[in-house]
Coordinates of C-alpha atoms and ligand atoms in Angstrom, one line a residue:
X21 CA -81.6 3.6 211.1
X22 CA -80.0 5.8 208.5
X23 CA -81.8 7.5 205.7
X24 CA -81.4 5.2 203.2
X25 CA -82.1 2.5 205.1
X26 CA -85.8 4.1 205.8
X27 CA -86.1 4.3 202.1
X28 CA -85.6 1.0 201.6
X29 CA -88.2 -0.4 204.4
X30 CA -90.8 2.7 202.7
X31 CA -90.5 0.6 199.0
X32 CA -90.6 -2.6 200.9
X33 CA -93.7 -2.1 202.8
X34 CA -95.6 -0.5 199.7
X35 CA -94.4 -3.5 197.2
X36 CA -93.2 -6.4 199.8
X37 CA -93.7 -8.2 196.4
X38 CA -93.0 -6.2 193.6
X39 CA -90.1 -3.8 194.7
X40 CA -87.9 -6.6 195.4
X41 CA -88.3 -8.3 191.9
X42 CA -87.7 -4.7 190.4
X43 CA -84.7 -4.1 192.4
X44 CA -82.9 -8.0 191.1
X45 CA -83.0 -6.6 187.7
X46 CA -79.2 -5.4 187.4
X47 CA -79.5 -5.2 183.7
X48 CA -80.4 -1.7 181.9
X49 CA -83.4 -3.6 180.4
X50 CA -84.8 -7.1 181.2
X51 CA -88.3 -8.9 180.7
X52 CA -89.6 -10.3 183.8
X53 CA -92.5 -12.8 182.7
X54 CA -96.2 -11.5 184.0
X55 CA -95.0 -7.8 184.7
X56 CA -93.3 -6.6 181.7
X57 CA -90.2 -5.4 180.1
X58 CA -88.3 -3.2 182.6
X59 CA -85.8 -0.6 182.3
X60 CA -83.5 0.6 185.0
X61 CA -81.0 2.6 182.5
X62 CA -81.7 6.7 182.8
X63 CA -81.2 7.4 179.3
X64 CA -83.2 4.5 177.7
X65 CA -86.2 5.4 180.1
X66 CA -85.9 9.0 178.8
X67 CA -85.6 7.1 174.9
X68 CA -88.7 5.9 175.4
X69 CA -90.7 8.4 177.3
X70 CA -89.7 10.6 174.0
X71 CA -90.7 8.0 171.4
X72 CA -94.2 8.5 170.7
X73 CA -94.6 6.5 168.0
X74 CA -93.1 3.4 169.5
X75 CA -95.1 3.4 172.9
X76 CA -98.1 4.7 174.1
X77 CA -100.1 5.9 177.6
X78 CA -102.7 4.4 175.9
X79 CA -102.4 0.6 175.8
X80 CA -103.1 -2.6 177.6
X81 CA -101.0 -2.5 180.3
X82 CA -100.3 1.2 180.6
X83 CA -102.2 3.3 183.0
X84 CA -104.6 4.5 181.2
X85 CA -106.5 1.3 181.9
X86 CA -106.5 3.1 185.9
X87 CA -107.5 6.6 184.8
X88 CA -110.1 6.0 181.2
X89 CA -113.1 4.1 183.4
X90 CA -112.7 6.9 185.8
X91 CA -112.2 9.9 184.4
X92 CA -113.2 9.3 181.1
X93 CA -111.4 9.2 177.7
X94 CA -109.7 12.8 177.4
X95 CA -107.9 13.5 180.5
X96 CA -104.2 14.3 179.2
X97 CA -102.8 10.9 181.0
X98 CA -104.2 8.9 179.0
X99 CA -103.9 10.9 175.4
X100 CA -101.5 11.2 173.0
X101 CA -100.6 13.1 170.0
X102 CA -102.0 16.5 168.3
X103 CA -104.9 16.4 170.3
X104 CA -102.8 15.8 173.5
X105 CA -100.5 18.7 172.7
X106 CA -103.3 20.7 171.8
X107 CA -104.8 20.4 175.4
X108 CA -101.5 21.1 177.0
X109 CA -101.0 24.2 175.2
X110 CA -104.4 25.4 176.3
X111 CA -103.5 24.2 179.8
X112 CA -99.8 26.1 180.1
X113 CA -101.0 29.0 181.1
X114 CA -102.5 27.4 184.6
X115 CA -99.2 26.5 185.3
X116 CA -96.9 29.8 184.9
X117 CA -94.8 29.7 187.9
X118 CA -96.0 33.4 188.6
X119 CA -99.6 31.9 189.1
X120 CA -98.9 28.9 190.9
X121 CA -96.5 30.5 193.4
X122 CA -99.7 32.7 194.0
X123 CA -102.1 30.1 194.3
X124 CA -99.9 28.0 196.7
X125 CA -98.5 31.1 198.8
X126 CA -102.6 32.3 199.5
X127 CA -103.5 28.9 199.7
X128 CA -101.6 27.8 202.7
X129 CA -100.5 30.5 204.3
X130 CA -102.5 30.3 207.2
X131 CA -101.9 26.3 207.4
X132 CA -98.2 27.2 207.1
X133 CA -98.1 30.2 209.9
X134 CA -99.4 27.9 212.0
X135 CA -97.1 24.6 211.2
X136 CA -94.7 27.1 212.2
X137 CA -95.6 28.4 215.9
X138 CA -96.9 24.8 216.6
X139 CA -93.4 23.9 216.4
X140 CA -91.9 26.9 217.8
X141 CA -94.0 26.2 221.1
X142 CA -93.0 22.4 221.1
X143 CA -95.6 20.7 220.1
X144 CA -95.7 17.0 218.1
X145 CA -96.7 17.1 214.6
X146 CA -97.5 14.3 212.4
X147 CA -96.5 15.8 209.0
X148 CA -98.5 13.1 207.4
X149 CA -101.6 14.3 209.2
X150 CA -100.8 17.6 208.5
X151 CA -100.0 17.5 204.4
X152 CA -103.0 15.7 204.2
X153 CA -105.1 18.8 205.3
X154 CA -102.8 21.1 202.7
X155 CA -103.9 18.4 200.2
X156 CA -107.3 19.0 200.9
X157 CA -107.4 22.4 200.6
X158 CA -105.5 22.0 197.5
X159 CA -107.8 19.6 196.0
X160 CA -110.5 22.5 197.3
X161 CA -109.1 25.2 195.0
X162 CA -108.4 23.3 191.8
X163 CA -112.3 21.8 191.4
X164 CA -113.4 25.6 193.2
X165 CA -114.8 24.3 196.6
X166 CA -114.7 27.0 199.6
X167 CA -111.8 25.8 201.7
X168 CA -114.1 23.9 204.1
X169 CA -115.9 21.6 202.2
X170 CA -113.2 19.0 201.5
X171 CA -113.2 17.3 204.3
X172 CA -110.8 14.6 205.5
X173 CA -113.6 12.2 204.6
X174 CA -113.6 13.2 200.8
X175 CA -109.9 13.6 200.8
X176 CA -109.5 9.6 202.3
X177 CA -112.0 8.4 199.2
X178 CA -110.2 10.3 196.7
X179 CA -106.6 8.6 198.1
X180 CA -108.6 5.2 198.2
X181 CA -109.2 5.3 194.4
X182 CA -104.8 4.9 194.0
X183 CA -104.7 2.6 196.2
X184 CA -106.9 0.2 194.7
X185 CA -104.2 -0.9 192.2
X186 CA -100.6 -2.3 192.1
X187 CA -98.1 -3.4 189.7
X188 CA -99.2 -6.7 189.0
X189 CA -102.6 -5.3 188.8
X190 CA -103.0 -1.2 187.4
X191 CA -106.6 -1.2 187.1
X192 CA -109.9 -1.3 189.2
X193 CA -112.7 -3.8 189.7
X194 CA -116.1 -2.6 188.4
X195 CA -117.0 -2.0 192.1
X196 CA -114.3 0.1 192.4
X197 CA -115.1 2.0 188.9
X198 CA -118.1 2.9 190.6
X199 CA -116.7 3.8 193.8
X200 CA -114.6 6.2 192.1
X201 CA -117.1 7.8 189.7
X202 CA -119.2 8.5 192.8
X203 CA -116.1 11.0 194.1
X204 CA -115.3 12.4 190.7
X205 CA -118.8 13.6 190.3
X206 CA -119.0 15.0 193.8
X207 CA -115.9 17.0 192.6
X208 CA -117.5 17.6 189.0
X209 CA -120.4 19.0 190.3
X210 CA -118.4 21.6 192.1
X211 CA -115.8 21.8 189.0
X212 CA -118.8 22.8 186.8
X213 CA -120.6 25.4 188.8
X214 CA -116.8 27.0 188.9
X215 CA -116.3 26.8 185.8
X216 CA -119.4 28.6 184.9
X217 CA -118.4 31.0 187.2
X218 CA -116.0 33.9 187.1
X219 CA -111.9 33.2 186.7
X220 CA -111.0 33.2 190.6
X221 CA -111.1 29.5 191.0
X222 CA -109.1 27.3 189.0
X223 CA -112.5 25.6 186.6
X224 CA -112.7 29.3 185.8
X225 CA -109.5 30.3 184.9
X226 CA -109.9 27.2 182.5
X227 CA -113.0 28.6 180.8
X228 CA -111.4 31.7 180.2
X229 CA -108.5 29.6 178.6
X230 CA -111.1 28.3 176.4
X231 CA -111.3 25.0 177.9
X232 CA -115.2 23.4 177.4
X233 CA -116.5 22.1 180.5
X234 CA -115.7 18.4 179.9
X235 CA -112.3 19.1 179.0
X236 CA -111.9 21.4 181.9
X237 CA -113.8 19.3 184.6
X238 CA -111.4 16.1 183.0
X239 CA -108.3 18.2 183.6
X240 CA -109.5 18.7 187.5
X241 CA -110.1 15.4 187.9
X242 CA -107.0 14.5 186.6
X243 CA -105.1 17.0 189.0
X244 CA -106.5 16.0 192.1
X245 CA -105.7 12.0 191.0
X246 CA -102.6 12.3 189.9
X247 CA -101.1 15.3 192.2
X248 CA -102.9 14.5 195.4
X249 CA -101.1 11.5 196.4
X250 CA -97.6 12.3 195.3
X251 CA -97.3 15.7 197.3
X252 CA -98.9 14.0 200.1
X253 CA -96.4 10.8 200.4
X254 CA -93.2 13.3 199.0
X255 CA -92.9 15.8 201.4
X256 CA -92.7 13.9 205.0
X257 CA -89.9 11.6 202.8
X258 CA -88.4 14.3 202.0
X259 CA -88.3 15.9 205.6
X260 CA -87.3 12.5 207.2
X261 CA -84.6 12.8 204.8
X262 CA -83.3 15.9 205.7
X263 CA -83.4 15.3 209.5
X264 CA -82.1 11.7 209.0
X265 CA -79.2 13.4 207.4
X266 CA -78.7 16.8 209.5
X267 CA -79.5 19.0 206.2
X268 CA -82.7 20.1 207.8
X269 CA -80.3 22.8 210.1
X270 CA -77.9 22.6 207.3
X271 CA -80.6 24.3 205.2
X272 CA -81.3 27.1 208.2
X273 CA -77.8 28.3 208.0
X274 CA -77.4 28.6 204.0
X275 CA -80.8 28.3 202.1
X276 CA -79.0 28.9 198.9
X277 CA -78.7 25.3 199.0
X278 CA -82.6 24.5 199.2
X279 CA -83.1 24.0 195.5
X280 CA -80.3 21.2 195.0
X281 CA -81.8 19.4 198.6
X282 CA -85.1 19.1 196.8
X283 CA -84.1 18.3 193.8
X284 CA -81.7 15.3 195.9
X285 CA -84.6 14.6 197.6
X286 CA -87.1 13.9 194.6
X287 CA -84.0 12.2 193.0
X288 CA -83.7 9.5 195.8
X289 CA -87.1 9.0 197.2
X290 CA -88.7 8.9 193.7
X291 CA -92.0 9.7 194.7
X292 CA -93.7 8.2 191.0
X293 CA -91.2 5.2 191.1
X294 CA -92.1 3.5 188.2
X295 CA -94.2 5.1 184.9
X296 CA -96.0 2.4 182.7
X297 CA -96.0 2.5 178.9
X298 CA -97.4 0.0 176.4
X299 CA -95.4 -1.1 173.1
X300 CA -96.9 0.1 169.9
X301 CA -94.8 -1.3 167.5
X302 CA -92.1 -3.9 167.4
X303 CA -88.5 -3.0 168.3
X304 CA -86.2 -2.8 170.5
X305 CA -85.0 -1.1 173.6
X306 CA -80.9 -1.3 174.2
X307 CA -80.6 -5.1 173.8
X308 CA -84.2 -6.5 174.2
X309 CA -86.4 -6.7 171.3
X310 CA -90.2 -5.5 172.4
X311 CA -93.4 -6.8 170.8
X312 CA -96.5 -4.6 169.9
X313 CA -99.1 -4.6 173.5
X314 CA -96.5 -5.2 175.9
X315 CA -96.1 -3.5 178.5
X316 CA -93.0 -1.5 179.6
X317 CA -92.2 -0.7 183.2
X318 CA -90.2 2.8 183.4
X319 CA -88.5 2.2 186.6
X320 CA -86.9 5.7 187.5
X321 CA -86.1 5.2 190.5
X322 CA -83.8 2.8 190.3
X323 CA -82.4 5.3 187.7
X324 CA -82.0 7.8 189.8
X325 CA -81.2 5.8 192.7
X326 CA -77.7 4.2 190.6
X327 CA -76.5 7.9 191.2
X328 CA -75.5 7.3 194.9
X329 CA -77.1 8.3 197.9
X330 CA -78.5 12.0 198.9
X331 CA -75.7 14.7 198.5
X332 CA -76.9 18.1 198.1
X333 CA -73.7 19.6 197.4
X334 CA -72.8 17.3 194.4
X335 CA -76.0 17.5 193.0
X336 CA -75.8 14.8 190.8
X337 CA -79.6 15.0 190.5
X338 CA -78.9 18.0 188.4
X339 CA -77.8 16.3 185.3
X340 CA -81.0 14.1 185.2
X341 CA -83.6 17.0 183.9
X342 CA -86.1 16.4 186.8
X343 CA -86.5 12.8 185.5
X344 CA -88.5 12.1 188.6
X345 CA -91.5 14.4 186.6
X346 CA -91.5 12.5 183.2
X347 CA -89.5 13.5 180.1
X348 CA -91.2 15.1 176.7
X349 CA -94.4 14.8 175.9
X350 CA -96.1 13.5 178.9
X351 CA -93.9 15.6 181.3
X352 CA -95.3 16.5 184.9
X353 CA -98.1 19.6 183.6
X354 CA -98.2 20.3 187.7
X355 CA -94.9 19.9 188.6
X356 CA -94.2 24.0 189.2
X357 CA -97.4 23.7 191.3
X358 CA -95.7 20.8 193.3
X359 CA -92.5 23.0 194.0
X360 CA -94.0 25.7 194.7
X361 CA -96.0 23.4 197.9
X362 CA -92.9 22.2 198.7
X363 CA -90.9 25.2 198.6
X364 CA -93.7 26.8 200.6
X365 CA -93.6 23.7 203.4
X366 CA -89.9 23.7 203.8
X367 CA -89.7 27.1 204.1
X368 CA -92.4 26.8 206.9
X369 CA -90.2 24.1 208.8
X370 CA -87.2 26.3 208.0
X371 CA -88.8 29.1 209.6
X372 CA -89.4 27.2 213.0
X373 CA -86.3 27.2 215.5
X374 CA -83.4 25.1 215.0
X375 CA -82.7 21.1 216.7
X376 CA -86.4 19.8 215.0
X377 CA -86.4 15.7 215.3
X378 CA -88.0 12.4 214.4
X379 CA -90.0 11.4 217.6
X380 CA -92.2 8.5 215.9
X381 CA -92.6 7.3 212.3
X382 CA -94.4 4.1 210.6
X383 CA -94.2 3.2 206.8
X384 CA -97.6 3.1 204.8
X385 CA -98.6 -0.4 203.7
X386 CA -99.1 -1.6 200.5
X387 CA -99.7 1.8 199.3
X388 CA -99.6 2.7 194.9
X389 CA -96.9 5.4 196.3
X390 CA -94.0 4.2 198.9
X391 CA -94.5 6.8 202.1
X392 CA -95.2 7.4 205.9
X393 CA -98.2 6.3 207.6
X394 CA -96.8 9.2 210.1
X395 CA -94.2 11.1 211.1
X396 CA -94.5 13.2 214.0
X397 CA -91.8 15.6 214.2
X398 CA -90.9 17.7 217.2
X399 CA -87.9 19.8 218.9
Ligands
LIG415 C1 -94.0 15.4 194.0 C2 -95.0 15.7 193.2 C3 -95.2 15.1 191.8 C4 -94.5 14.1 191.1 C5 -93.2 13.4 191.6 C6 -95.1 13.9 189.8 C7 -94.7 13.0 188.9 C8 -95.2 12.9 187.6 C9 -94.7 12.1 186.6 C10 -93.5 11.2 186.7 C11 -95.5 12.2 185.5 C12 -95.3 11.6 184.1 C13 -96.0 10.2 184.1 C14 -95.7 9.5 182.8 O1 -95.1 10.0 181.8 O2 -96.2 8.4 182.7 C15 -96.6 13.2 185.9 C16 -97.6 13.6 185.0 C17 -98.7 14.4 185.4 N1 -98.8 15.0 186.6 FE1 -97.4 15.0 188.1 N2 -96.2 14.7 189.8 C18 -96.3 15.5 190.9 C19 -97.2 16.4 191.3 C20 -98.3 16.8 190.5 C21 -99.3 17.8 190.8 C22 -99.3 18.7 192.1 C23 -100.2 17.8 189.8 C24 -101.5 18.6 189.6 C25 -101.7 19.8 189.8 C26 -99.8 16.8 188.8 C27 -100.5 16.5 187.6 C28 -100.0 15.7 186.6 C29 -100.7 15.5 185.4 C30 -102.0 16.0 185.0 C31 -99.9 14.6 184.6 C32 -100.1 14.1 183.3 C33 -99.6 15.0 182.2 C34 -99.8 14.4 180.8 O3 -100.0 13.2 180.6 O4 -99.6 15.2 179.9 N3 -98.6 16.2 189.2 N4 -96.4 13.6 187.2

């Protein structure tokens, strides 16, 4: 089965119901009764993603309704305006490429090392299995836990919370409110002791940023929501994708071209595939007029999809300013963080001997994000 043919049966078996509905829309922009207005078109999503005043985060229908019972009111995701701004600005810092590339490289170095000479002696990985365990330790250093303590058991709750909702559906159940509140204070607890602590751990670093401690245990909580899941169901796509495709030894050979194969690789697996907004005020967007509280459905990746299959030496995802993190205000705050993993992960795969190769794989089901349930890789 051929790369893009895996992609396809990864969107299916996430939304058997909504995917194919999105993908019948051949229209820039169409309203599809009980789901909302969709747009397909690249530079109409990034018109609205920059229009502030005409659509919110923050509405009925947007996914703010997942994140504010959760995390609370103040968690960047579901803010907007000065005071949203504000708390970016104050956040930037965390985020310096210089700081991340540190955090990541000491981070999972020694889970890396070993990904490495696991390979090199032949042995089966699931990569699934495996960036689940990064994602822990991950999750481990942004709320200041010791590298042990988040378990695979806390790290399957805090994926359970995403997959609670779908399209049709973007919010939780009180049961599942509560569910979810019981994990976020297990990692506030731990967020708050750090953060009264000195600047080695992340809550720290965000005290001496001047962060209080609700704004900076809201910020973990939202890092380990919203970043968890994507890294974990984005990186075995995107090495599927390069052994599906023979770029993996490609890459070996000339790593100049690693940059433009991730970058083709976020552009065609899309690991956010759709982003939600809510109308504020009447208008329009392209030929469809929009009514205050409805809800928009950003779907990017058929946007970045209409540019053709993955080709790392065109590049066309170039020209689409990482549209696969957001556009303006909202834009992915840990997306260097998320490069820097996957720079760090490829260059671990790249490091083990040449002739690596798919020897079993099975799609997640009905999962928020489209992904592997594994994929063991081997020589
Ligand atoms: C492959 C990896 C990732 C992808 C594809 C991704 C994608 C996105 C997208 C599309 C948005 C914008 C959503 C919107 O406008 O509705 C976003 C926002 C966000 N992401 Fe990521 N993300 C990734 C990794 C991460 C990581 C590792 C972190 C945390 C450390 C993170 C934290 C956030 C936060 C906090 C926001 C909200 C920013 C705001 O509202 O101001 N993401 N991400």
């Amino acid at each position: 089965m051929s790369a893009a043919a895996w992609e396809e049966r990864l969107y299916r078996a996430a939304h058997p119901i909504a995917y194919p509905l999105l993908t019948a829309v051949r229209s820039p922009v169409r309203r599809i009764p009980g789901l909302g207005i969709v747009v397909t078109d690249a530079a109409l999503l990034r018109s609205v993603l920059l229009d502030g005043r005409g659509f919110t985060k923050n509405g009925p229908g947007a996914s703010s309704e997942l994140w504010t019972p959760v995390l609370g009111p103040t968690v960047l995701v579901n803010m907007d305006g000065a005071d949203h701004a504000a708390l970016r600005r104050q956040l930037a810092p965390l985020f310096t490429p210089a700081w991340v590339d540190d955090l990541a490289a000491r981070t999972l170095a020694d889970a890396l090392a070993a990904l490495t000479g696991r390979l090199r002696d032949g042995e089966p990985v699931d990569l699934v299995t495996e960036v689940r365990h990064y994602a822990s330790i991950m999750i481990a250093q942004l709320v200041g836990l010791g590298d042990d303590v988040v378990g695979d058991e806390l790290f399957r709750r805090i994926s359970a919370i995403s997959a609670y909702v779908n399209l049709a559906r973007p919010r939780l159940t009180a049961r599942q409110i509560l569910a979810a509140r019981r994990v976020i204070a297990e990692l506030d607890t731990a967020a708050s002791a750090a953060w009264a602590g000195d600047a080695s751990t992340v809550p720290g670093r965000m005290r001496e940023l001047g962060l209080g401690e609700r704004d900076a245990l809201g910020a973990a909580g939202a890092f380990v929501l919203t970043g968890t899941e994507t890294l974990v169901a984005f990186i075995p796509r995107l090495v599927a994708l390069l052994l599906d495709t023979g770029w993996l030894d490609r890459l070996r050979d000339d790593r100049t071209r690693v940059e433009a194969a991730i970058a083709e690789g976020m552009r065609v697996t899309t690991p956010t595939p759709v982003m939600l907004r809510s109308v504020l005020r009447d208008g329009r967007i392209g030929g469809v007029g929009v009514r205050r509280g409805e809800r928009v459905i950003l779907a990017t990746f058929a946007a970045n999809r209409a540019l053709g299959p993955f080709d790392p030496i065109a590049n066309p995802a170039a020209g689409l300013k990482q549209l696969w993190f957001g556009a303006g205000p909202h834009f992915c705050i840990g997306a260097p963080l998320a490069m820097a993993q996957v720079r760090l992960v490829l260059g671990a795969l790249l490091d083990a001997p040449a002739g690596l190769r798919v020897a079993a794989r099975g799609a997640a089901r009905r999962t928020l994000l489209p992904g592997y349930r594994s994929l063991v890789i081997t020589r």
